[in-house]
Coordinates of C-alpha atoms and ligand atoms in Angstrom, one line a residue:
M957 CA 9.4 -53.6 -28.1
L958 CA 10.7 -50.5 -26.3
K959 CA 13.8 -49.8 -28.3
T960 CA 13.2 -47.1 -30.9
E961 CA 11.3 -44.4 -28.8
E962 CA 13.2 -44.9 -25.6
Q963 CA 16.6 -44.5 -27.1
K964 CA 15.7 -41.1 -28.6
L965 CA 14.5 -39.8 -25.2
T966 CA 16.9 -41.2 -22.6
T967 CA 19.9 -43.5 -22.1
N968 CA 19.3 -43.7 -18.4
S969 CA 19.8 -47.4 -17.8
H970 CA 18.1 -47.5 -14.4
L971 CA 15.0 -46.0 -16.0
V972 CA 15.1 -48.0 -19.1
S973 CA 15.4 -51.3 -17.3
W974 CA 12.7 -50.4 -14.8
V975 CA 10.3 -49.5 -17.6
R976 CA 11.1 -52.8 -19.4
E977 CA 10.4 -54.8 -16.2
M978 CA 7.1 -53.1 -15.7
A979 CA 6.1 -53.6 -19.3
E980 CA 6.9 -57.3 -18.9
L981 CA 4.5 -57.3 -15.9
C982 CA 1.7 -55.4 -17.4
R983 CA 2.0 -56.6 -21.0
P984 CA 0.8 -53.4 -22.9
D985 CA 0.5 -53.5 -26.7
A986 CA 3.0 -50.6 -26.9
V987 CA 5.1 -48.4 -24.7
V988 CA 5.0 -44.7 -25.3
W989 CA 7.5 -42.3 -23.8
C990 CA 6.1 -38.9 -23.2
D991 CA 8.2 -35.9 -24.2
G992 CA 5.8 -33.2 -23.1
S993 CA 5.6 -31.5 -26.5
E994 CA 2.6 -29.7 -27.9
A995 CA 2.4 -32.2 -30.8
E996 CA 2.1 -35.0 -28.2
R997 CA -0.7 -33.2 -26.4
K998 CA -2.7 -32.9 -29.6
R999 CA -2.1 -36.5 -30.5
L1000 CA -3.1 -37.8 -27.0
T1001 CA -6.2 -35.6 -26.9
Q1002 CA -7.4 -37.0 -30.2
E1003 CA -6.8 -40.6 -29.0
S1004 CA -8.6 -39.9 -25.7
L1005 CA -11.5 -38.4 -27.7
A1006 CA -11.6 -41.4 -30.0
I1007 CA -12.2 -43.8 -27.0
S1008 CA -14.7 -41.3 -25.4
E1009 CA -12.5 -41.0 -22.4
I1010 CA -12.9 -37.2 -22.7
I1011 CA -15.5 -35.0 -24.4
E1012 CA -14.6 -31.9 -26.4
L1013 CA -16.1 -28.7 -24.9
N1014 CA -17.1 -25.6 -26.9
Q1015 CA -13.7 -24.6 -28.4
E1016 CA -14.8 -21.1 -29.2
K1017 CA -15.8 -20.3 -25.6
M1018 CA -13.4 -22.7 -23.9
P1019 CA -10.3 -23.3 -26.1
G1020 CA -8.4 -26.4 -25.1
C1021 CA -11.0 -27.6 -22.6
Y1022 CA -12.4 -31.1 -22.2
L1023 CA -14.7 -33.0 -19.9
H1024 CA -14.1 -36.4 -18.3
R1025 CA -16.7 -38.5 -16.5
S1026 CA -15.3 -41.0 -13.9
N1027 CA -16.6 -44.4 -13.3
P1028 CA -19.2 -43.5 -10.6
N1029 CA -17.5 -45.8 -8.1
D1030 CA -14.2 -43.8 -8.6
V1031 CA -14.8 -40.1 -7.7
A1032 CA -12.7 -39.5 -4.6
R1033 CA -9.7 -40.7 -2.7
T1034 CA -10.2 -44.1 -1.0
E1035 CA -8.3 -43.8 2.3
H1036 CA -9.2 -47.4 3.4
L1037 CA -7.5 -48.7 0.3
T1038 CA -4.3 -46.6 0.8
F1039 CA -1.3 -48.3 2.4
I1040 CA 2.2 -47.5 3.5
C1041 CA 4.4 -50.5 3.0
T1042 CA 7.5 -50.5 5.3
Q1043 CA 9.5 -53.4 6.7
K1044 CA 8.2 -52.6 10.2
K1045 CA 4.5 -52.1 10.9
E1046 CA 5.2 -49.6 13.8
D1047 CA 6.9 -47.3 11.3
V1048 CA 3.6 -46.3 9.7
G1049 CA 2.0 -45.6 13.0
P1050 CA -1.7 -45.9 14.1
T1051 CA -3.1 -43.5 11.5
N1052 CA -1.9 -45.3 8.4
N1053 CA -2.9 -48.7 6.9
W1054 CA 0.1 -51.0 6.6
M1055 CA 1.0 -53.8 4.3
E1056 CA 4.2 -55.8 4.3
P1057 CA 6.2 -54.8 1.2
R1058 CA 6.6 -58.2 -0.3
E1059 CA 3.0 -59.1 0.3
A1060 CA 2.0 -55.7 -1.3
Y1061 CA 4.2 -56.3 -4.4
R1062 CA 2.8 -59.8 -4.7
K1063 CA -0.9 -58.8 -4.3
L1064 CA -0.8 -55.7 -6.6
G1065 CA 1.6 -57.5 -9.0
G1066 CA -1.2 -60.1 -9.5
I1067 CA -3.6 -57.4 -10.5
F1068 CA -1.1 -55.6 -12.7
S1069 CA -0.1 -58.8 -14.4
G1070 CA -1.3 -58.6 -18.0
S1071 CA -3.6 -55.7 -17.1
M1072 CA -2.5 -53.5 -20.0
R1073 CA -3.2 -56.0 -22.8
G1074 CA -5.0 -54.1 -25.5
R1075 CA -3.8 -50.8 -24.1
K1076 CA -0.8 -48.6 -24.4
M1077 CA 1.6 -48.0 -21.5
Y1078 CA 2.6 -44.3 -21.2
V1079 CA 5.9 -43.4 -19.5
I1080 CA 5.7 -39.9 -17.9
P1081 CA 9.0 -38.4 -16.5
F1082 CA 8.1 -35.5 -14.3
I1083 CA 9.5 -33.0 -11.9
M1084 CA 7.9 -31.9 -8.7
G1085 CA 9.1 -28.4 -8.1
P1086 CA 10.6 -25.8 -10.4
A1087 CA 13.1 -27.1 -13.0
R1088 CA 16.7 -27.0 -11.8
S1089 CA 15.7 -26.2 -8.2
S1090 CA 17.7 -28.2 -5.7
S1091 CA 14.5 -28.6 -3.8
S1092 CA 12.8 -30.4 -6.7
K1093 CA 12.4 -34.2 -7.1
V1094 CA 12.1 -36.3 -10.2
G1095 CA 9.5 -39.0 -10.6
V1096 CA 8.5 -41.3 -13.5
Q1097 CA 4.9 -42.4 -13.7
I1098 CA 3.8 -45.3 -15.9
T1099 CA 0.1 -45.4 -16.6
D1100 CA -2.4 -46.9 -19.1
S1101 CA -4.8 -43.9 -18.8
I1102 CA -4.5 -41.0 -21.3
Y1103 CA -6.7 -38.9 -19.0
V1104 CA -3.9 -39.4 -16.4
V1105 CA -1.2 -38.3 -18.9
L1106 CA -3.2 -35.2 -19.8
N1107 CA -3.6 -34.3 -16.1
M1108 CA 0.0 -35.0 -15.3
R1109 CA 1.0 -32.6 -18.2
I1110 CA -0.9 -29.8 -16.4
M1111 CA 0.0 -30.7 -12.8
T1112 CA 3.8 -31.3 -13.2
R1113 CA 6.7 -30.3 -15.4
M1114 CA 6.8 -33.3 -17.6
G1115 CA 8.6 -34.9 -20.5
K1116 CA 12.0 -34.1 -21.8
I1117 CA 12.6 -31.4 -19.2
A1118 CA 12.4 -34.1 -16.4
L1119 CA 14.7 -36.5 -18.2
D1120 CA 17.2 -33.7 -18.6
Q1121 CA 17.0 -33.0 -14.9
L1122 CA 17.4 -36.7 -14.1
G1123 CA 20.3 -37.4 -16.4
Q1124 CA 21.9 -40.8 -15.6
S1125 CA 20.8 -40.7 -11.9
N1126 CA 18.9 -43.5 -10.2
D1127 CA 17.3 -41.0 -7.9
F1128 CA 13.7 -40.9 -9.1
T1129 CA 10.4 -42.1 -7.6
R1130 CA 9.1 -45.1 -9.5
C1131 CA 5.4 -44.6 -9.9
L1132 CA 3.4 -47.5 -11.5
H1133 CA -0.3 -46.8 -12.2
G1134 CA -2.9 -48.9 -13.9
K1135 CA -6.6 -48.7 -14.3
A1136 CA -7.0 -52.5 -14.4
D1137 CA -10.8 -52.9 -14.4
L1138 CA -11.5 -50.0 -12.1
D1139 CA -13.0 -52.5 -9.6
I1140 CA -13.1 -51.1 -6.1
N1141 CA -12.4 -54.6 -4.8
R1142 CA -9.2 -54.7 -6.7
R1143 CA -8.1 -51.1 -5.9
F1144 CA -5.0 -50.4 -3.9
I1145 CA -2.8 -47.4 -3.5
C1146 CA 0.5 -48.6 -2.0
H1147 CA 3.6 -46.6 -1.1
F1148 CA 7.0 -48.1 -0.5
P1149 CA 8.9 -45.2 1.0
E1150 CA 12.0 -47.4 1.7
D1151 CA 12.1 -48.2 -2.1
N1152 CA 11.1 -44.7 -3.3
T1153 CA 8.2 -46.5 -5.1
I1154 CA 4.4 -46.1 -5.5
W1155 CA 2.0 -48.7 -7.0
S1156 CA -1.6 -47.7 -7.6
V1157 CA -4.1 -49.9 -9.3
G1158 CA -7.8 -49.9 -10.0
S1159 CA -8.6 -46.1 -9.8
A1160 CA -8.3 -43.2 -12.2
Y1161 CA -9.3 -40.6 -9.7
G1162 CA -7.0 -37.6 -8.9
G1163 CA -5.3 -38.2 -5.6
N1164 CA -5.3 -42.0 -6.3
A1165 CA -3.9 -41.8 -9.9
L1166 CA -1.9 -38.6 -10.4
L1167 CA 0.9 -40.0 -8.4
G1168 CA 3.1 -36.9 -8.3
K1169 CA 0.5 -35.2 -6.0
K1170 CA -0.6 -36.8 -2.7
C1171 CA 1.4 -40.0 -3.2
L1172 CA 4.8 -38.5 -4.1
A1173 CA 4.7 -34.8 -3.0
L1174 CA 3.1 -35.7 0.4
R1175 CA 3.4 -39.4 1.4
I1176 CA 6.9 -40.1 -0.1
G1177 CA 7.8 -36.5 0.3
S1178 CA 7.2 -36.4 4.0
F1179 CA 9.2 -39.6 4.5
L1180 CA 12.2 -38.1 2.5
G1181 CA 11.8 -34.8 4.2
R1182 CA 12.3 -36.3 7.6
R1183 CA 15.4 -38.1 6.4
Q1184 CA 16.8 -35.0 4.6
G1185 CA 15.7 -32.2 7.0
W1186 CA 12.8 -30.6 5.2
M1187 CA 9.0 -30.7 5.4
A1188 CA 6.3 -31.8 2.9
E1189 CA 3.0 -30.2 3.9
H1190 CA -0.6 -30.1 2.7
M1191 CA -0.4 -26.3 2.5
L1192 CA -1.3 -23.5 0.2
I1193 CA 1.2 -20.7 -0.2
L1194 CA 0.3 -17.0 -0.8
G1195 CA 1.9 -13.6 -0.8
I1196 CA 0.1 -10.6 0.8
Q1197 CA 1.3 -7.3 -0.5
N1198 CA 0.7 -4.2 1.7
P1199 CA 0.1 -0.6 0.4
K1200 CA 3.8 0.1 0.8
G1201 CA 4.5 -2.8 -1.7
E1202 CA 6.1 -5.1 0.9
I1203 CA 5.1 -8.8 0.5
H1204 CA 4.7 -11.3 3.4
Y1205 CA 4.4 -14.9 2.3
V1206 CA 2.2 -17.2 4.4
S1207 CA 1.3 -20.9 4.2
A1208 CA -1.9 -22.6 5.4
A1209 CA -2.8 -26.2 6.1
F1210 CA -6.5 -27.0 5.8
P1211 CA -7.9 -30.5 5.2
S1212 CA -9.3 -31.5 1.8
Q1213 CA -12.2 -29.3 0.7
C1214 CA -11.7 -26.8 3.5
G1215 CA -10.7 -23.7 1.5
K1216 CA -7.0 -23.9 0.4
T1217 CA -7.6 -23.1 -3.3
N1218 CA -10.0 -20.4 -2.4
L1219 CA -7.7 -18.7 0.1
A1220 CA -4.7 -19.0 -2.2
M1221 CA -6.6 -17.1 -5.0
M1222 CA -8.7 -14.7 -2.9
I1223 CA -9.4 -11.2 -4.0
P1224 CA -9.1 -8.5 -1.4
P1225 CA -12.5 -7.1 -0.4
Q1226 CA -13.2 -3.6 -1.7
G1227 CA -12.4 -1.8 1.6
L1228 CA -8.9 -3.3 1.6
A1229 CA -8.2 -3.2 -2.1
A1230 CA -8.9 0.5 -2.0
K1231 CA -6.1 0.8 0.6
G1232 CA -3.7 -1.0 -1.7
Y1233 CA -3.6 -4.6 -0.5
K1234 CA -2.9 -7.3 -3.1
V1235 CA -2.8 -11.1 -2.9
W1236 CA -0.4 -13.3 -5.0
T1237 CA -0.8 -17.1 -5.4
V1238 CA 2.2 -19.3 -5.1
G1239 CA 0.5 -22.7 -4.6
D1240 CA -2.9 -24.1 -3.6
D1241 CA -2.4 -27.5 -2.1
I1242 CA 1.2 -28.6 -1.3
A1243 CA 4.2 -26.8 0.1
W1244 CA 7.8 -28.2 0.5
L1245 CA 9.5 -26.2 3.2
R1246 CA 13.2 -26.0 4.0
P1247 CA 15.3 -24.1 6.6
G1248 CA 17.2 -21.4 4.7
P1249 CA 20.7 -20.1 5.5
D1250 CA 19.1 -16.9 6.8
G1251 CA 17.3 -18.8 9.6
R1252 CA 13.9 -18.5 7.9
L1253 CA 11.7 -21.3 6.4
W1254 CA 11.5 -21.2 2.6
A1255 CA 8.7 -22.8 0.6
I1256 CA 8.2 -24.0 -2.9
N1257 CA 5.1 -25.3 -4.6
P1258 CA 6.0 -28.7 -6.1
E1259 CA 3.1 -28.6 -8.5
A1260 CA 2.6 -26.8 -11.8
G1261 CA -1.2 -26.8 -11.9
F1262 CA -4.4 -26.7 -9.7
F1263 CA -6.6 -29.8 -9.2
G1264 CA -9.3 -27.7 -7.7
V1265 CA -12.8 -28.5 -6.4
A1266 CA -15.4 -27.3 -9.0
V1267 CA -18.5 -27.2 -6.8
G1268 CA -18.7 -24.0 -4.9
T1269 CA -16.4 -22.1 -7.3
G1270 CA -18.3 -19.1 -8.6
Q1271 CA -18.0 -15.5 -9.7
K1272 CA -18.6 -14.4 -6.1
S1273 CA -16.5 -17.0 -4.2
N1274 CA -13.5 -17.3 -6.5
P1275 CA -13.4 -15.2 -9.6
N1276 CA -9.7 -15.8 -10.0
A1277 CA -10.3 -19.5 -10.3
L1278 CA -12.9 -18.9 -12.9
K1279 CA -10.4 -16.8 -15.0
T1280 CA -7.8 -19.6 -14.6
I1281 CA -10.1 -22.2 -16.1
Q1282 CA -11.2 -20.4 -19.2
K1283 CA -8.8 -22.4 -21.4
N1284 CA -6.6 -25.5 -21.4
T1285 CA -8.5 -27.1 -18.6
L1286 CA -9.8 -30.6 -17.9
F1287 CA -13.1 -30.8 -16.0
T1288 CA -14.1 -34.0 -14.2
N1289 CA -17.6 -34.9 -13.1
V1290 CA -19.4 -31.6 -13.8
V1291 CA -22.6 -30.8 -15.7
L1292 CA -22.3 -30.5 -19.5
T1293 CA -24.6 -27.8 -20.9
K1294 CA -26.4 -27.7 -24.2
D1295 CA -23.8 -25.4 -25.8
K1296 CA -21.0 -27.7 -24.6
T1297 CA -19.8 -25.6 -21.7
V1298 CA -19.7 -26.7 -18.1
W1299 CA -21.7 -25.9 -14.9
W1300 CA -21.7 -27.1 -11.3
E1301 CA -23.6 -26.2 -8.0
G1302 CA -22.3 -22.9 -6.7
F1303 CA -21.6 -21.5 -10.2
E1304 CA -23.8 -18.5 -11.0
N1305 CA -26.4 -18.6 -13.9
P1306 CA -27.3 -22.2 -13.9
P1307 CA -28.6 -23.7 -17.2
A1308 CA -32.2 -25.1 -17.2
E1309 CA -30.9 -28.4 -18.4
G1310 CA -27.9 -30.4 -19.3
I1311 CA -26.1 -33.8 -18.8
D1312 CA -25.2 -34.6 -15.2
W1313 CA -21.9 -36.0 -14.0
K1314 CA -23.0 -39.6 -14.6
G1315 CA -23.9 -38.8 -18.2
K1316 CA -27.7 -38.7 -17.7
P1317 CA -30.1 -35.9 -18.8
W1318 CA -30.6 -33.4 -16.0
T1319 CA -32.8 -30.4 -15.3
L1320 CA -32.3 -27.7 -12.8
A1321 CA -36.0 -27.9 -11.8
S1322 CA -35.5 -31.5 -10.7
G1323 CA -33.6 -30.2 -7.7
E1324 CA -31.1 -33.1 -8.2
K1325 CA -27.4 -32.3 -8.0
G1326 CA -25.8 -32.1 -11.5
A1327 CA -22.2 -32.2 -10.5
H1328 CA -20.5 -34.5 -8.1
P1329 CA -19.6 -32.8 -4.8
N1330 CA -16.0 -33.7 -5.4
S1331 CA -16.0 -32.6 -9.1
R1332 CA -12.7 -31.0 -10.1
F1333 CA -10.9 -28.8 -12.6
T1334 CA -7.3 -29.3 -13.7
A1335 CA -5.7 -26.1 -14.9
P1336 CA -2.2 -24.7 -15.4
A1337 CA -1.1 -22.5 -12.5
S1338 CA 0.5 -20.0 -15.0
Q1339 CA -3.1 -19.1 -16.2
C1340 CA -4.0 -17.8 -12.7
P1341 CA -4.4 -13.9 -13.0
C1342 CA -2.9 -13.5 -9.5
I1343 CA 0.0 -16.0 -9.9
S1344 CA 3.0 -14.7 -8.0
P1345 CA 6.0 -13.6 -10.0
E1346 CA 8.0 -15.7 -7.5
W1347 CA 6.0 -19.0 -7.9
E1348 CA 8.7 -20.7 -9.9
N1349 CA 11.6 -19.3 -8.0
P1350 CA 13.9 -22.3 -7.4
K1351 CA 14.8 -20.9 -3.9
G1352 CA 11.1 -20.6 -3.0
V1353 CA 9.6 -17.8 -0.9
P1354 CA 10.3 -17.0 2.8
I1355 CA 7.4 -17.8 5.1
S1356 CA 6.3 -15.2 7.8
A1357 CA 3.3 -17.0 9.2
M1358 CA 1.6 -20.4 9.0
F1359 CA -2.1 -21.2 9.6
F1360 CA -3.8 -24.3 10.6
G1361 CA -7.6 -24.6 10.3
G1362 CA -10.5 -26.9 9.7
R1363 CA -14.3 -27.0 9.6
R1364 CA -15.5 -26.5 13.1
A1365 CA -19.1 -25.5 13.8
K1366 CA -18.1 -24.6 17.3
V1367 CA -15.1 -24.4 19.7
A1368 CA -12.4 -22.9 17.5
P1369 CA -12.5 -19.1 17.2
L1370 CA -12.1 -17.2 13.9
I1371 CA -8.4 -16.9 14.7
Y1372 CA -5.9 -17.3 17.5
E1373 CA -2.1 -16.9 17.7
T1374 CA -0.1 -19.6 19.3
L1375 CA 2.6 -18.7 21.8
N1376 CA 5.6 -20.2 19.9
W1377 CA 6.7 -22.9 17.5
Q1378 CA 6.3 -25.7 20.0
H1379 CA 2.8 -24.6 21.0
G1380 CA 2.0 -24.1 17.3
T1381 CA 3.1 -27.7 16.7
Y1382 CA 0.8 -28.9 19.4
V1383 CA -2.1 -26.9 17.9
G1384 CA -1.4 -28.4 14.5
A1385 CA -1.1 -31.9 16.0
T1386 CA -4.5 -31.6 17.6
M1387 CA -6.4 -30.0 14.6
A1388 CA -9.8 -31.4 13.9
S1389 CA -12.2 -30.9 11.1
E1390 CA -15.6 -32.2 9.8
T1391 CA -15.0 -34.7 6.9
T1392 CA -15.8 -33.7 3.3
A1393 CA -16.5 -35.3 -0.1
A1394 CA -12.8 -35.3 -1.1
A1395 CA -12.6 -38.9 0.3
T1396 CA -15.2 -41.7 0.3
G1397 CA -17.1 -42.2 3.6
A1398 CA -19.3 -40.2 5.8
V1399 CA -19.4 -36.4 5.4
G1400 CA -19.6 -33.9 8.3
V1401 CA -18.1 -36.1 11.0
V1402 CA -15.5 -34.4 13.2
R1403 CA -12.1 -36.2 13.1
R1404 CA -8.6 -35.3 14.2
D1405 CA -6.6 -34.3 11.2
P1406 CA -3.2 -33.2 12.4
M1407 CA -1.7 -30.5 10.2
A1408 CA -4.3 -31.6 7.5
M1409 CA -1.9 -34.5 7.0
L1410 CA -3.9 -37.5 8.4
P1411 CA -4.4 -39.1 5.0
F1412 CA -1.0 -38.0 3.7
C1413 CA 1.7 -38.6 6.2
G1414 CA 4.0 -41.4 4.9
Y1415 CA 5.3 -42.5 8.3
N1416 CA 4.4 -42.7 12.0
M1417 CA 2.6 -39.5 12.9
G1418 CA 4.2 -39.4 16.4
D1419 CA 7.6 -39.2 14.6
Y1420 CA 6.1 -36.6 12.3
F1421 CA 5.3 -34.3 15.3
G1422 CA 8.8 -34.9 16.5
H1423 CA 10.1 -33.8 13.0
W1424 CA 8.1 -30.6 13.3
L1425 CA 9.7 -29.9 16.7
S1426 CA 13.2 -30.6 15.4
I1427 CA 12.7 -28.2 12.4
G1428 CA 11.7 -25.6 14.9
K1429 CA 15.0 -25.9 16.7
K1430 CA 16.9 -25.4 13.4
I1431 CA 15.3 -22.1 12.4
A1432 CA 16.3 -18.9 14.2
K1433 CA 13.4 -17.0 12.7
P1434 CA 10.5 -19.4 12.7
P1435 CA 7.2 -18.2 11.2
K1436 CA 4.5 -17.4 13.7
I1437 CA 1.8 -20.1 13.9
F1438 CA -2.0 -19.3 14.0
H1439 CA -5.2 -21.3 14.0
V1440 CA -8.2 -20.1 12.0
N1441 CA -11.8 -21.3 11.5
W1442 CA -13.9 -19.9 8.7
F1443 CA -16.7 -22.3 9.5
K1444 CA -18.2 -21.4 12.8
T1445 CA -22.0 -21.6 12.6
D1446 CA -25.1 -20.0 14.3
S1447 CA -27.8 -22.1 16.0
Q1448 CA -29.4 -22.6 12.5
G1449 CA -26.1 -24.0 11.1
K1450 CA -25.4 -20.9 9.0
F1451 CA -21.8 -19.8 8.6
L1452 CA -21.3 -16.7 10.7
W1453 CA -18.2 -15.4 9.0
P1454 CA -18.6 -14.3 5.3
G1455 CA -15.3 -16.1 4.4
F1456 CA -13.6 -16.1 1.0
G1457 CA -12.0 -12.7 0.2
E1458 CA -13.0 -11.4 3.6
N1459 CA -10.6 -13.9 5.1
L1460 CA -7.8 -11.4 4.2
R1461 CA -8.9 -9.2 7.1
V1462 CA -8.1 -12.0 9.4
L1463 CA -4.7 -12.8 7.8
L1464 CA -3.8 -9.1 8.0
W1465 CA -4.2 -9.2 11.8
A1466 CA -1.8 -12.1 11.8
I1467 CA 0.7 -10.2 9.8
E1468 CA 0.4 -7.2 12.1
R1469 CA 1.3 -9.7 14.9
V1470 CA 4.3 -10.9 13.0
E1471 CA 5.4 -7.3 12.7
G1472 CA 5.0 -6.8 16.4
A1473 CA 1.8 -4.8 16.2
G1474 CA -1.9 -5.8 16.2
K1475 CA -4.0 -5.6 19.3
A1476 CA -4.5 -9.0 21.1
K1477 CA -6.2 -10.4 24.2
Q1478 CA -4.5 -13.2 26.1
T1479 CA -6.7 -16.3 26.5
P1480 CA -5.9 -19.8 27.7
I1481 CA -5.6 -21.1 24.1
G1482 CA -3.5 -18.3 22.8
N1483 CA -3.8 -14.7 21.7
V1484 CA -7.1 -13.6 20.1
P1485 CA -7.7 -10.2 18.4
T1486 CA -9.5 -7.7 20.5
A1487 CA -13.0 -6.8 19.3
D1488 CA -11.6 -3.8 17.3
A1489 CA -8.3 -5.3 16.1
I1490 CA -9.5 -6.7 12.8
D1491 CA -9.9 -4.2 10.0
L1492 CA -13.6 -4.4 9.0
T1493 CA -13.6 -1.4 6.6
G1494 CA -16.5 -1.9 4.2
L1495 CA -17.8 -5.1 5.9
D1496 CA -21.2 -5.1 7.5
I1497 CA -21.0 -7.4 10.5
S1498 CA -22.5 -6.9 13.9
K1499 CA -20.4 -6.5 17.0
E1500 CA -22.2 -9.4 18.7
K1501 CA -21.3 -11.7 15.8
M1502 CA -17.7 -10.7 15.9
E1503 CA -17.6 -11.3 19.7
Y1504 CA -19.1 -14.7 19.3
L1505 CA -16.7 -15.5 16.4
L1506 CA -13.7 -14.6 18.7
E1507 CA -15.1 -16.2 21.8
V1508 CA -13.1 -18.8 23.8
D1509 CA -15.5 -21.0 25.8
R1510 CA -13.7 -22.8 28.6
A1511 CA -16.2 -25.6 29.0
E1512 CA -16.0 -26.4 25.3
W1513 CA -12.2 -26.4 25.4
E1514 CA -12.1 -28.7 28.4
A1515 CA -14.2 -31.2 26.4
E1516 CA -11.9 -30.7 23.4
L1517 CA -8.9 -31.6 25.5
D1518 CA -10.6 -34.8 26.7
S1519 CA -11.3 -35.8 23.1
Q1520 CA -7.7 -35.0 22.1
N1521 CA -6.6 -37.7 24.6
E1522 CA -8.5 -40.4 22.7
F1523 CA -6.4 -39.5 19.7
F1524 CA -3.1 -39.3 21.7
D1525 CA -3.7 -42.7 23.3
K1526 CA -3.3 -44.4 19.9
F1527 CA 0.3 -43.3 19.8
A1528 CA 1.3 -44.9 23.0
G1529 CA 5.1 -44.4 23.4
R1530 CA 5.6 -42.5 20.1
L1531 CA 4.1 -39.1 21.0
P1532 CA 6.8 -36.5 21.8
K1533 CA 6.8 -35.4 25.4
E1534 CA 6.6 -31.7 24.3
I1535 CA 3.2 -32.3 22.8
I1536 CA 1.9 -33.8 26.1
S1537 CA 3.4 -31.0 28.1
E1538 CA 1.8 -28.3 25.8
Q1539 CA -1.5 -30.0 26.5
E1540 CA -0.9 -30.0 30.2
A1541 CA 0.0 -26.4 30.2
L1542 CA -3.2 -25.6 28.3
R1543 CA -5.2 -27.5 30.8
A1544 CA -3.6 -25.6 33.6
R1545 CA -4.3 -22.3 31.9
L1546 CA -8.0 -23.3 31.4
K1547 CA -8.3 -24.0 35.1
K1548 CA -7.0 -20.7 36.2
Ligands
LIG1779 P1 -8.7 -29.8 -1.8 O1 -8.4 -29.5 -3.2 O2 -9.6 -31.0 -1.6 O3 -7.5 -30.0 -1.0 O4 -9.6 -28.6 -1.2 P2 -9.2 -27.1 -0.7 O5 -8.8 -27.1 0.7 O6 -8.4 -26.4 -1.8 O7 -10.7 -26.4 -0.7 P3 -11.4 -25.4 -1.7 O8 -10.7 -24.0 -1.6 O9 -11.6 -26.0 -3.0 O10 -12.8 -25.2 -1.0 C1 -13.7 -26.3 -0.7 C2 -15.1 -25.8 -0.4 O11 -15.1 -25.0 0.7 C3 -15.7 -25.1 -1.6 O12 -17.1 -25.5 -1.7 C4 -15.7 -23.7 -1.2 O13 -16.7 -22.9 -1.7 C5 -15.7 -23.7 0.4 N1 -15.0 -22.6 1.0 C6 -13.8 -22.2 0.7 N2 -13.4 -21.1 1.5 C7 -14.5 -20.9 2.2 C8 -14.7 -19.9 3.2 O14 -13.9 -19.0 3.5 N3 -16.0 -19.9 3.9 C9 -16.9 -20.9 3.5 N4 -18.1 -20.8 4.2 N5 -16.7 -21.8 2.6 C10 -15.5 -21.8 2.0
LIG1780 C1 -7.4 -33.5 -1.7 O1 -8.3 -34.4 -1.6 O2 -6.8 -33.0 -0.7 C2 -7.1 -33.0 -3.0 C3 -7.6 -33.7 -4.2 O3 -6.4 -32.0 -3.2 S1 -6.7 -35.1 -4.5 O4 -5.7 -34.9 -5.5 O5 -7.7 -36.1 -4.9 O6 -6.1 -35.6 -3.3
LIG1781 MN1 -5.7 -31.2 -1.2

């Protein structure tokens, strides 16, 4: 059944026999090997249209753009159905769900069995990272969803290019994905880091189904990174160019739906643009970081596209994202307008009526939400107007500063600088944020989300903190680590800081600190800018507001430390002693 097409594309016997084995399990009507060509894109688009999996948008206004509506029970990551399957349960730690590998293969195998009858099986070879980069990894995803293939085309370097990179090697992540019947009761996202394998069944949603992204680049990636001496992080990467033309690259870890895409594409506010500042996007969600021979940490973006949150993306908040999604973009769970364009909450000039994300007639006047809060766009990174000339550099870019941050209505000031790598690791390890619509479950509940990796770390998080500490010992010139919070609110729950492009002001202070300048005040938690240290040229914000944004309240921090302990207690013996001693030192500073 496989013969003709496979032989043309690859002679890799490891790959060919694995695909044959999976086809025997899933029993598709046909196996299609994807080469990544333009002709293939056209053909698959037509097939997807024919089964109403996607809807053609206005090709004059939005060439190459299509809309997909998910099954309403399948619109976000399902963390309770996501498992790490290692021989020993303690290796996944207290923050991951565990399943015994044989049990997982048996259980999911039962669901996969015969599940592709009447459908085609697509084989997608892909690279995470720039082609020919020694930092890149090859994966091969099998799927029965054309929507998934079309997304993978945008999000990864796929097809022939990946087979060329793989050659005859057996070193690739085996990614099996099937929609089965999209039944949430038969949905499992299982990772087998010890086998370099991922099996995902019963969902066609982004992070559950585009297996190169969270599953490979973060869960399997973090596991491989620990073995091989690098880091896989839920971080954006951006370059900040000063008026002299010098560029500092920084990375930032914020939990899902907490502003990575927006920060990665921000436009300098007028006051700073006039002075000559520019921002360059390298990546918006994931960074792979390695110690370089020069003692610095170097980062690549393993992805080739953006799977961004649509809701909230507007002319005012993120004009670069809007320019990026003018063409060749897939939209998921947004409003379809009368003239076959798209809209979502937070996008200016709403239409009076349209079809909502569930496919039902919708009017603006109804006050109902038209787009799902986790609606998304999938767009090629190369279309971003501020994409960095370095974004595909196989060596990556050197990182000067790293930022941790989340949604905190209180406690965390706008920015503070940690004292060193070890203290920064502690600050990342104790990050907290209010939950969002990116995953199913309650929204707005504060939870610990270390390094924004809580749902994405492929092994015991205690060991992960240890890995951070060990990387710090290997780099002579570590980036400075900061913590930011764009989401502090007033007594009415209104955001105090204007955010978006204005965030550049805060990053510039951090870069001044990297360069040994920038005025700072010592506080128990770290160094905070003095009231006049942040460049506010052209921004109208009161002195009182700034003072409150930068305030460090001792009583709030003492309570924060108590709540950190509840999280630490889960790790029992596996929390590095350095993390505990950093917390003790902070407690002592707060008491002084
Ligand atoms: P994932 O793709 O889920 O990982 O999300 P992300 O971290 O890339 O978040 P994104 O940039 O898409 O922003 C998520 C939401 O936060 C959107 O609704 C934004 O409008 C909002 N947001 C982003 N940056 C800011 C900010 O600086 N201030 C405020 N108040 N909201 C922001
Ligand atoms: C996230 O939830 O952090 C995302 C979207 O970036 S997903 O690909 O679904 O994980
Ligand atoms: Mn993300």
